[in-house]
Amino acid sequence: MARVFAAALQALGRALRAPSTLARRRTRSAAPPATTAAELAARPHPLAGALGLVLVVVLGAWLGLLIVGNVRVPVGPMDTTMTLRPSLAGGTKINVSPLGALHLDSHVAPVRLDVNVDQLDPERAQALVDRPERLSGLQDEVTQDVSRGTRDLAVRSGVAVITGATALGLIVYRRARPALAAGGLALTLLAASGSTAYATWNPDSVLEPRFSGLLTSAPSLVGDARSIVTEFDVYQQELARLVTNVTKLYDATSTLPVYRPDPTTIRVLHVSDIHLNPASWKIIASLVEQYEVNVIVDTGDTMDHGSTAENGFLDPIEDLGAPYVWVRGNHDSMITQQYIEDLRNTHVLDDGRAVTVGGLRFAGIGDPQFTPDRTRLAGAEASQELAGARLASALRDQRAAGTPVDVAMAHEPSAAREVDGEVPLVLAGHLHRSDMEVMEYGTRLRIEGSTGGSGLRAVEGEYPDPIQASILYFDRDSRRLQAWDEIELGGLGLTTAEVSRHLPKENQPGASPSPPPTPALSPTPSPTAATTPPASPVPPRNTPSPTAP
């Protein structure tokens, strides 16, 4: 590899020295002959020299940063190494080996700040354990450490890029002037990148980190939603919280810390479209344990064919460790629904039925279609809209009775959209991809991806689909959504995960609270429409479709 790199540098040097060599030869000639067309064609294009200089600058600056462009900085009780790396996306990456990494969208520039947590200083960590009152001043200490480290890194990076570009320029050009030009251009490039990063710096990025690594580490590193939402002195306090969490992970016992959720939050695990994947139950149970989930909500398509033979697949629901709220999907039959109703600790919602579980009031309706063979029946869309209208009518009845619903549930988004303005949040699935939007009249629609990775049929493809789920954080007093974590695991439930924290706009620092949903200006469905099943040719739901595979 070293020989290849040296050969490439020699070839680059010969190519860049070619114009100057030709010029010297022409100068030494007393009577230069007339320039021929062939000689003109052989001369390198003027842009070639400029592009070669840019290549020398970029490669030399990168080598300089790679070799000497890092600083070791104590941050609180941790020893860290800070490094600048070329990157098209920018941002900050905090590596907590071997547990994973946190990614922050801190800035937009062609450089990324890498912070590697090397080790925990036992003396500094023990001082925090022995004197907990010092935690109150940790945020100032951390901020000062990071600021000092950033300044040192800026100086060292400047020296590194100048040295690297100048050294490579001497190797390639073998003359001082172009080598110094390369060093100066490298410093200019670094200064421009730093200015861009400073201009686009976003300290609020610590509110919405993305975690990738061991699934069991995610709750402790990402933190609890309540503390993130309510603390508006964002940068200092959240940076200190991050350092404190990492400190716990490097405890002398070498055990992961116990996640301690804020008692003022209600944590709901949203799953959907399991499609008969047995790996999903272990993943759900792990998330319930790690996040201390209060309620599990499932927006349907738990089965693939809805047959009696599949019912045994549902038995693990009783041992997941949290109440299970469920609505029927288009792959679930009435046989499926009845079996789940008979399981312990389950709540089946249909026809707008409402139930209070874990401090939140839920209402839902089952999918009016039963299509395990994935056929599309005539009038399918109309039946979904009618089901949504029936759910909206039930929500209005609940509000009139003084028991307003906090979360509505349906399988298909087309049915869920019909409740806009009647409830703060409606959950759906069906699309096998996650999404979140605020609809016209203020209701937030959350669509979950496939917690079964699209089921066992997903292995038919070259790459299995990812397994997706969400943790929804609700305020225990207002029962409004505070934040949510999108969780994505590799296909078939690998042990690594990516967790992305998201905040509603009204919970961003400095934002004003959003108004409650406004009832949609649509006619109220007639009692007949609210109780009459769809007229489309839907197979009876008490038995599996005869066309099911």
XYZ file of C-alpha atoms in Angstrom:
549
model
C 0.000 0.000 0.000
C 2.879 2.382 0.824
C 4.499 1.654 -2.559
C 1.261 2.436 -4.377
C 0.883 5.718 -2.457
C 4.509 6.709 -3.207
C 4.104 5.867 -6.891
C 0.951 7.959 -7.062
C 2.756 10.941 -5.503
C 5.639 10.575 -7.982
C 3.234 10.462 -10.923
C 1.373 13.502 -9.572
C 4.685 15.350 -9.159
C 5.792 14.580 -12.717
C 2.473 15.741 -14.114
C 2.524 19.008 -12.160
C 6.194 19.729 -12.943
C 5.740 19.214 -16.656
C 4.778 22.853 -17.494
C 7.772 24.322 -15.631
C 10.166 21.836 -17.248
C 8.998 22.816 -20.720
C 9.400 26.493 -19.838
C 12.997 26.039 -18.671
C 13.865 24.162 -21.843
C 12.417 26.952 -23.979
C 14.430 29.559 -22.024
C 17.733 27.720 -22.500
C 17.224 27.543 -26.259
C 18.901 30.533 -28.002
C 16.734 30.416 -31.096
C 13.504 28.637 -30.230
C 11.815 27.216 -33.268
C 8.340 28.290 -34.197
C 5.654 26.698 -32.046
C 3.904 23.984 -33.957
C 0.296 22.903 -33.568
C 1.460 19.569 -32.138
C 3.435 21.347 -29.380
C 0.468 23.540 -28.516
C -1.704 20.463 -28.263
C 0.861 18.794 -26.001
C 0.870 21.670 -23.497
C -1.264 20.997 -20.428
C -4.476 22.938 -20.048
C -4.194 25.901 -17.619
C -6.907 24.359 -15.471
C -4.808 21.226 -14.959
C -2.310 23.114 -12.842
C -5.052 24.697 -10.740
C -6.794 21.371 -10.210
C -3.482 19.776 -9.300
C -2.833 22.485 -6.701
C -6.301 21.978 -5.210
C -5.661 18.224 -5.044
C -2.356 18.807 -3.246
C -4.026 21.210 -0.787
C -6.938 18.892 0.047
C -4.817 15.738 0.299
C -2.085 17.459 2.309
C -4.574 19.090 4.704
C -6.347 15.765 5.232
C -3.064 13.976 5.943
C -2.070 16.713 8.374
C -5.349 16.436 10.272
C -5.101 12.659 10.264
C -1.579 12.567 11.681
C -1.378 15.481 14.120
C -4.744 17.277 14.000
C -6.205 16.115 17.310
C -6.107 17.243 20.916
C -6.662 15.386 24.176
C -9.071 17.286 26.387
C -10.404 16.426 29.862
C -14.169 17.064 29.818
C -15.581 16.744 33.308
C -14.544 13.321 34.608
C -13.701 11.983 31.128
C -10.590 12.069 28.968
C -11.550 12.769 25.369
C -9.829 13.220 22.033
C -11.210 15.917 19.713
C -10.517 15.755 15.983
C -11.651 17.555 12.850
C -12.458 15.342 9.878
C -13.419 16.234 6.283
C -17.149 15.658 5.822
C -19.796 16.723 3.349
C -22.555 16.723 5.979
C -20.701 18.315 8.909
C -22.127 17.831 12.408
C -20.633 16.321 15.558
C -20.058 12.644 16.347
C -19.488 11.554 19.956
C -18.026 8.040 20.094
C -18.638 6.149 23.326
C -16.836 2.907 22.594
C -17.942 0.131 22.781
C -21.517 1.234 23.448
C -22.156 3.298 20.319
C -22.140 6.871 19.081
C -24.251 10.014 19.287
C -24.682 12.132 16.151
C -25.604 15.821 16.472
C -26.600 18.122 13.591
C -24.551 20.872 15.214
C -23.361 22.699 12.083
C -23.227 22.601 8.290
C -19.666 22.736 6.956
C -17.207 20.474 5.108
C -15.685 19.436 8.451
C -17.035 17.180 11.216
C -16.068 17.341 14.878
C -15.293 13.894 16.285
C -15.190 13.516 20.068
C -13.872 10.144 21.248
C -14.453 9.255 24.892
C -11.183 7.486 25.674
C -11.531 6.693 29.362
C -13.033 7.772 32.649
C -10.673 9.341 35.146
C -11.265 7.327 38.349
C -10.339 10.185 40.703
C -12.565 12.783 39.053
C -15.433 10.302 38.767
C -15.113 9.254 42.413
C -15.150 12.914 43.441
C -18.571 13.280 41.789
C -19.833 10.151 43.539
C -18.535 11.287 46.943
C -19.736 14.878 46.559
C -22.983 14.902 44.553
C -23.349 18.653 45.126
C -20.589 19.129 42.552
C -22.998 17.994 39.827
C -24.690 21.402 40.052
C -21.503 23.049 38.818
C -20.688 20.365 36.277
C -22.420 22.192 33.425
C -20.116 25.227 33.770
C -17.064 23.004 34.062
C -18.034 21.016 30.982
C -18.720 24.149 28.955
C -15.335 25.611 29.884
C -13.574 22.332 29.074
C -15.258 22.083 25.662
C -14.546 25.726 24.849
C -10.870 25.349 25.802
C -10.606 22.137 23.823
C -12.223 23.720 20.769
C -9.772 26.628 20.840
C -6.794 24.279 21.169
C -8.184 22.120 18.370
C -8.582 25.149 16.077
C -4.943 26.162 16.605
C -3.615 22.627 16.223
C -5.758 21.998 13.141
C -4.426 25.185 11.543
C -0.854 24.063 12.114
C -1.710 20.565 10.879
C -3.260 21.657 7.562
C -0.462 24.175 6.845
C 2.226 21.617 7.624
C 0.522 18.837 5.679
C -0.221 20.890 2.581
C 3.205 22.576 2.561
C 5.060 19.278 3.028
C 3.107 17.594 0.247
C 3.669 20.663 -1.955
C 7.443 20.359 -1.470
C 7.291 16.656 -2.338
C 5.265 17.286 -5.493
C 6.652 20.619 -6.788
C 10.142 20.586 -5.184
C 10.013 24.383 -5.024
C 9.265 26.674 -2.101
C 6.836 29.086 -3.768
C 4.107 26.602 -4.852
C 4.566 24.677 -1.596
C 3.966 27.824 0.463
C 0.999 28.645 -1.776
C -0.447 25.233 -1.001
C -0.021 25.820 2.752
C -1.654 29.249 2.567
C -4.563 27.925 0.523
C -5.061 25.081 3.032
C -5.250 27.575 5.902
C -7.744 29.674 3.929
C -9.862 26.574 3.290
C -9.835 25.658 7.005
C -10.730 29.235 8.002
C -13.639 29.284 5.548
C -14.871 25.932 6.871
C -14.601 27.175 10.455
C -16.480 30.364 9.615
C -19.241 28.359 7.968
C -19.476 26.065 10.993
C -19.632 29.068 13.328
C -22.325 30.760 11.233
C -24.477 27.615 11.156
C -23.775 26.466 14.744
C -26.910 25.050 16.354
C -26.542 24.419 20.113
C -30.112 23.070 20.199
C -28.897 20.014 18.258
C -28.294 18.268 21.599
C -32.090 18.132 21.985
C -32.509 15.750 19.049
C -29.534 13.369 18.996
C -29.316 10.228 16.862
C -27.881 7.186 18.607
C -26.373 4.170 16.889
C -24.975 1.245 18.823
C -26.127 -1.287 21.394
C -29.887 -1.167 21.895
C -29.544 -1.487 25.664
C -27.441 1.692 25.780
C -29.907 3.902 23.925
C -32.190 5.081 26.777
C -29.294 6.042 29.035
C -27.370 7.965 26.375
C -30.313 9.723 24.703
C -31.907 10.609 28.058
C -35.441 11.254 29.229
C -37.783 13.454 27.220
C -39.160 15.443 30.147
C -35.808 16.914 31.173
C -35.060 17.785 27.558
C -38.392 19.520 26.977
C -38.467 21.581 30.145
C -34.830 22.740 30.290
C -34.365 25.731 28.002
C -30.818 26.710 28.939
C -30.113 24.172 26.276
C -26.445 23.981 25.501
C -24.836 24.052 28.928
C -27.362 21.943 30.807
C -27.842 19.284 28.129
C -24.118 18.996 27.516
C -23.611 18.445 31.224
C -26.413 15.862 31.234
C -24.754 14.050 28.341
C -21.429 13.955 30.184
C -23.170 12.711 33.324
C -24.854 9.874 31.394
C -21.587 8.838 29.777
C -19.909 8.946 33.189
C -22.477 6.480 34.491
C -21.792 4.169 31.576
C -18.120 4.044 32.547
C -18.816 3.228 36.172
C -16.213 1.108 37.924
C -18.627 -1.808 38.044
C -18.622 -1.891 34.206
C -22.397 -2.341 34.189
C -24.893 -0.291 32.250
C -26.853 2.180 34.362
C -30.503 1.766 35.178
C -32.612 4.093 33.059
C -34.637 6.316 35.388
C -37.469 7.919 33.433
C -38.986 11.141 34.673
C -42.052 10.250 36.789
C -44.047 13.067 35.180
C -43.994 11.361 31.769
C -46.097 8.527 30.372
C -44.119 6.347 27.971
C -46.020 4.621 25.165
C -44.421 2.073 22.845
C -46.002 2.231 19.368
C -45.638 -0.914 17.245
C -47.369 -1.987 14.060
C -47.331 -4.484 11.174
C -45.536 -7.302 12.984
C -46.716 -9.735 10.281
C -46.069 -12.942 12.193
C -42.374 -12.275 12.882
C -41.523 -14.091 16.153
C -38.393 -11.966 16.683
C -40.620 -8.943 17.311
C -41.808 -10.135 20.731
C -38.270 -10.230 22.189
C -37.544 -6.792 20.775
C -40.771 -5.364 22.206
C -40.078 -6.926 25.602
C -36.567 -5.450 25.569
C -37.892 -1.968 24.757
C -40.514 -2.246 27.503
C -37.803 -3.103 30.001
C -35.229 -0.559 28.840
C -37.630 2.395 28.645
C -39.947 1.293 31.478
C -42.882 1.559 29.072
C -46.332 2.195 30.585
C -48.471 1.144 27.592
C -47.919 -0.752 24.324
C -50.139 0.253 21.377
C -50.357 -1.915 18.254
C -51.999 -0.483 15.129
C -52.653 -3.823 13.488
C -51.459 -6.388 10.946
C -50.050 -8.491 13.758
C -50.859 -11.603 11.714
C -50.315 -12.537 8.085
C -53.413 -14.595 7.206
C -55.629 -14.300 10.283
C -56.084 -18.057 10.511
C -56.799 -20.098 13.637
C -53.487 -21.902 13.212
C -51.663 -18.617 13.744
C -53.291 -17.779 17.083
C -50.557 -19.370 19.184
C -48.196 -16.714 17.847
C -50.056 -14.155 20.002
C -49.464 -15.836 23.367
C -46.284 -13.861 24.259
C -48.407 -10.682 24.489
C -49.377 -11.678 28.028
C -45.727 -11.586 29.186
C -44.503 -8.351 27.579
C -44.625 -6.461 30.876
C -47.092 -3.691 29.933
C -50.784 -3.380 28.960
C -51.391 -4.072 25.255
C -53.832 -1.858 23.321
C -54.659 -3.210 19.844
C -56.691 -2.419 16.727
C -57.337 -4.799 13.842
C -55.419 -4.516 10.552
C -56.321 -5.809 7.102
C -54.302 -9.011 7.745
C -56.117 -9.698 11.051
C -59.415 -11.574 11.076
C -62.203 -11.514 13.652
C -60.776 -14.836 14.812
C -57.565 -12.954 15.592
C -59.452 -10.200 17.362
C -61.412 -12.585 19.565
C -58.253 -14.460 20.543
C -56.488 -11.259 21.608
C -59.540 -10.159 23.598
C -59.285 -13.367 25.625
C -55.611 -12.813 26.481
C -54.639 -11.350 29.841
C -53.738 -7.635 30.038
C -55.022 -6.756 26.539
C -57.470 -4.083 25.337
C -59.027 -4.476 21.885
C -60.492 -1.289 20.410
C -63.143 -1.370 17.679
C -66.155 0.669 16.556
C -64.839 3.732 18.432
C -64.632 2.001 21.804
C -62.586 4.000 24.347
C -60.531 2.798 27.300
C -58.200 4.478 29.816
C -54.863 2.696 30.217
C -51.734 3.959 31.954
C -53.163 7.436 32.467
C -54.151 8.001 28.801
C -57.534 7.549 27.116
C -57.436 5.617 23.837
C -60.142 5.005 21.232
C -59.882 3.076 17.984
C -61.548 1.222 15.157
C -60.532 -1.942 13.335
C -59.743 -2.040 9.638
C -62.962 -2.622 7.636
C -61.051 -4.665 5.061
C -59.770 -8.227 5.425
C -57.281 -8.846 2.619
C -54.625 -11.333 3.762
C -53.810 -12.088 0.126
C -53.140 -8.362 -0.456
C -55.886 -7.984 -3.019
C -57.572 -4.602 -3.359
C -61.356 -4.759 -3.160
C -63.792 -2.435 -4.885
C -64.758 0.490 -2.665
C -61.783 -0.025 -0.329
C -60.984 3.671 0.021
C -64.619 4.594 0.660
C -64.860 1.953 3.394
C -61.719 3.349 5.083
C -63.121 6.875 5.045
C -66.426 5.624 6.462
C -64.567 3.793 9.251
C -62.669 6.987 10.019
C -65.929 8.966 10.105
C -67.385 6.463 12.576
C -64.318 6.882 14.786
C -64.579 10.680 14.572
C -68.228 10.481 15.637
C -67.273 8.327 18.631
C -64.583 10.853 19.588
C -67.156 13.659 19.567
C -69.451 11.583 21.749
C -66.627 10.986 24.239
C -65.835 14.692 24.404
C -69.510 15.554 24.921
C -69.646 13.025 27.760
C -66.719 14.730 29.510
C -64.230 11.920 28.788
C -62.171 13.288 25.881
C -59.831 10.895 24.107
C -56.084 11.577 24.138
C -54.975 9.124 21.424
C -57.000 7.652 18.549
C -55.939 4.498 16.687
C -56.637 3.088 13.218
C -54.689 0.806 10.918
C -54.773 2.689 7.613
C -53.752 6.365 7.440
C -56.718 7.099 5.141
C -59.063 6.190 8.013
C -56.942 8.042 10.577
C -57.102 11.291 8.584
C -60.875 11.451 9.091
C -60.442 12.304 12.788
C -58.511 15.525 12.114
C -59.630 18.150 14.621
C -61.259 15.663 17.004
C -58.211 14.451 18.980
C -54.646 15.682 19.648
C -52.941 12.546 18.264
C -53.943 9.653 16.005
C -51.762 6.574 15.389
C -51.709 4.365 12.281
C -49.514 1.871 10.418
C -50.014 -0.126 7.205
C -47.408 1.681 5.054
C -44.336 -0.104 6.532
C -42.538 3.231 6.872
C -42.626 5.806 9.650
C -43.925 9.355 9.245
C -45.280 12.218 11.326
C -47.369 15.192 10.233
C -49.711 17.803 11.677
C -52.934 17.814 9.672
C -55.041 20.816 8.631
C -57.106 21.113 11.825
C -54.239 20.490 14.257
C -54.362 16.734 14.867
C -50.943 15.068 14.718
C -50.809 11.854 12.666
C -48.085 9.371 13.585
C -47.552 6.456 11.153
C -45.392 3.625 12.447
C -43.141 1.439 10.299
C -43.102 -2.346 10.437
C -42.063 -3.697 13.845
C -41.810 -7.093 12.157
C -39.515 -5.849 9.400
C -42.418 -6.506 6.984
C -42.682 -10.044 8.339
C -40.807 -13.187 7.456
C -41.511 -12.581 3.777
C -38.954 -9.772 3.979
C -36.137 -12.339 3.910
C -37.067 -13.050 0.303
C -35.243 -9.848 -0.688
C -31.503 -9.278 -0.782
C -31.633 -7.103 2.367
C -34.253 -7.624 5.098
C -36.378 -4.587 5.917
C -35.494 -2.778 9.163
C -37.555 -3.282 12.299
C -39.116 -0.008 13.459
C -40.902 1.153 16.609
C -41.338 4.398 18.552
C -41.341 5.562 22.155
C -43.899 8.362 22.647
C -43.477 10.612 25.700
C -46.630 12.228 27.129
C -46.973 14.799 29.891
C -48.803 13.111 32.762
C -50.821 16.247 33.582
C -51.767 17.629 30.156
C -51.584 14.208 28.423
C -50.049 15.900 25.375
C -47.172 14.522 23.325
C -43.826 15.934 24.518
C -41.328 14.070 22.315
C -40.813 10.800 20.519
C -37.890 8.474 19.782
C -37.779 6.674 16.437
C -36.059 3.303 16.875
C -34.730 1.338 13.920
C -32.987 -2.024 14.118
C -31.201 -3.900 11.377
C -33.260 -6.451 9.477
C -34.337 -9.499 11.519
C -33.637 -7.696 14.796
C -29.908 -7.244 15.061
C -28.498 -6.119 18.402
C -27.536 -2.665 17.134
C -30.014 0.157 16.784
C -30.381 3.752 15.691
C -32.471 5.984 17.942
C -33.491 9.485 16.811
C -35.005 11.970 19.268
C -37.670 14.368 17.916
C -39.535 17.256 19.538
C -42.809 18.819 18.373
C -42.291 22.392 17.224
C -44.261 23.737 20.165
C -41.738 22.111 22.534
C -38.686 23.648 20.906
C -36.925 26.274 23.072
C -38.657 29.649 22.768
C -41.696 28.294 20.904
C -45.228 29.202 21.980
C -47.604 26.363 22.931
C -49.706 25.106 20.046
C -53.479 25.555 20.198
C -55.652 22.484 20.677
C -57.037 20.796 17.544
C -59.897 22.656 15.877
C -62.932 20.519 15.040
C -63.069 19.967 11.299
C -65.797 21.856 9.447
C -67.346 18.724 8.023
C -70.896 17.435 8.386
C -71.506 15.009 11.194
C -72.187 11.517 9.862
C -75.764 10.434 10.256
C -76.553 7.781 12.882
C -77.248 5.353 10.076
C -73.875 5.950 8.495
C -72.177 5.629 11.875
C -73.547 2.185 12.550
C -73.922 0.645 9.096
C -71.017 -1.496 7.896
C -69.412 -0.629 4.542
C -71.331 -1.683 1.462
C -68.223 -2.820 -0.379
C -67.915 -6.562 -0.992
C -65.780 -7.369 2.071
C -65.402 -11.047 3.002
C -66.903 -12.024 6.387
C -64.397 -11.163 9.114
C -65.135 -14.097 11.385
C -63.324 -16.514 9.091
C -60.171 -16.254 7.011
C -60.558 -15.364 3.349
C -60.769 -18.443 1.141
C -58.210 -16.802 -1.148
C -55.590 -16.495 1.597
C -52.393 -18.403 0.810
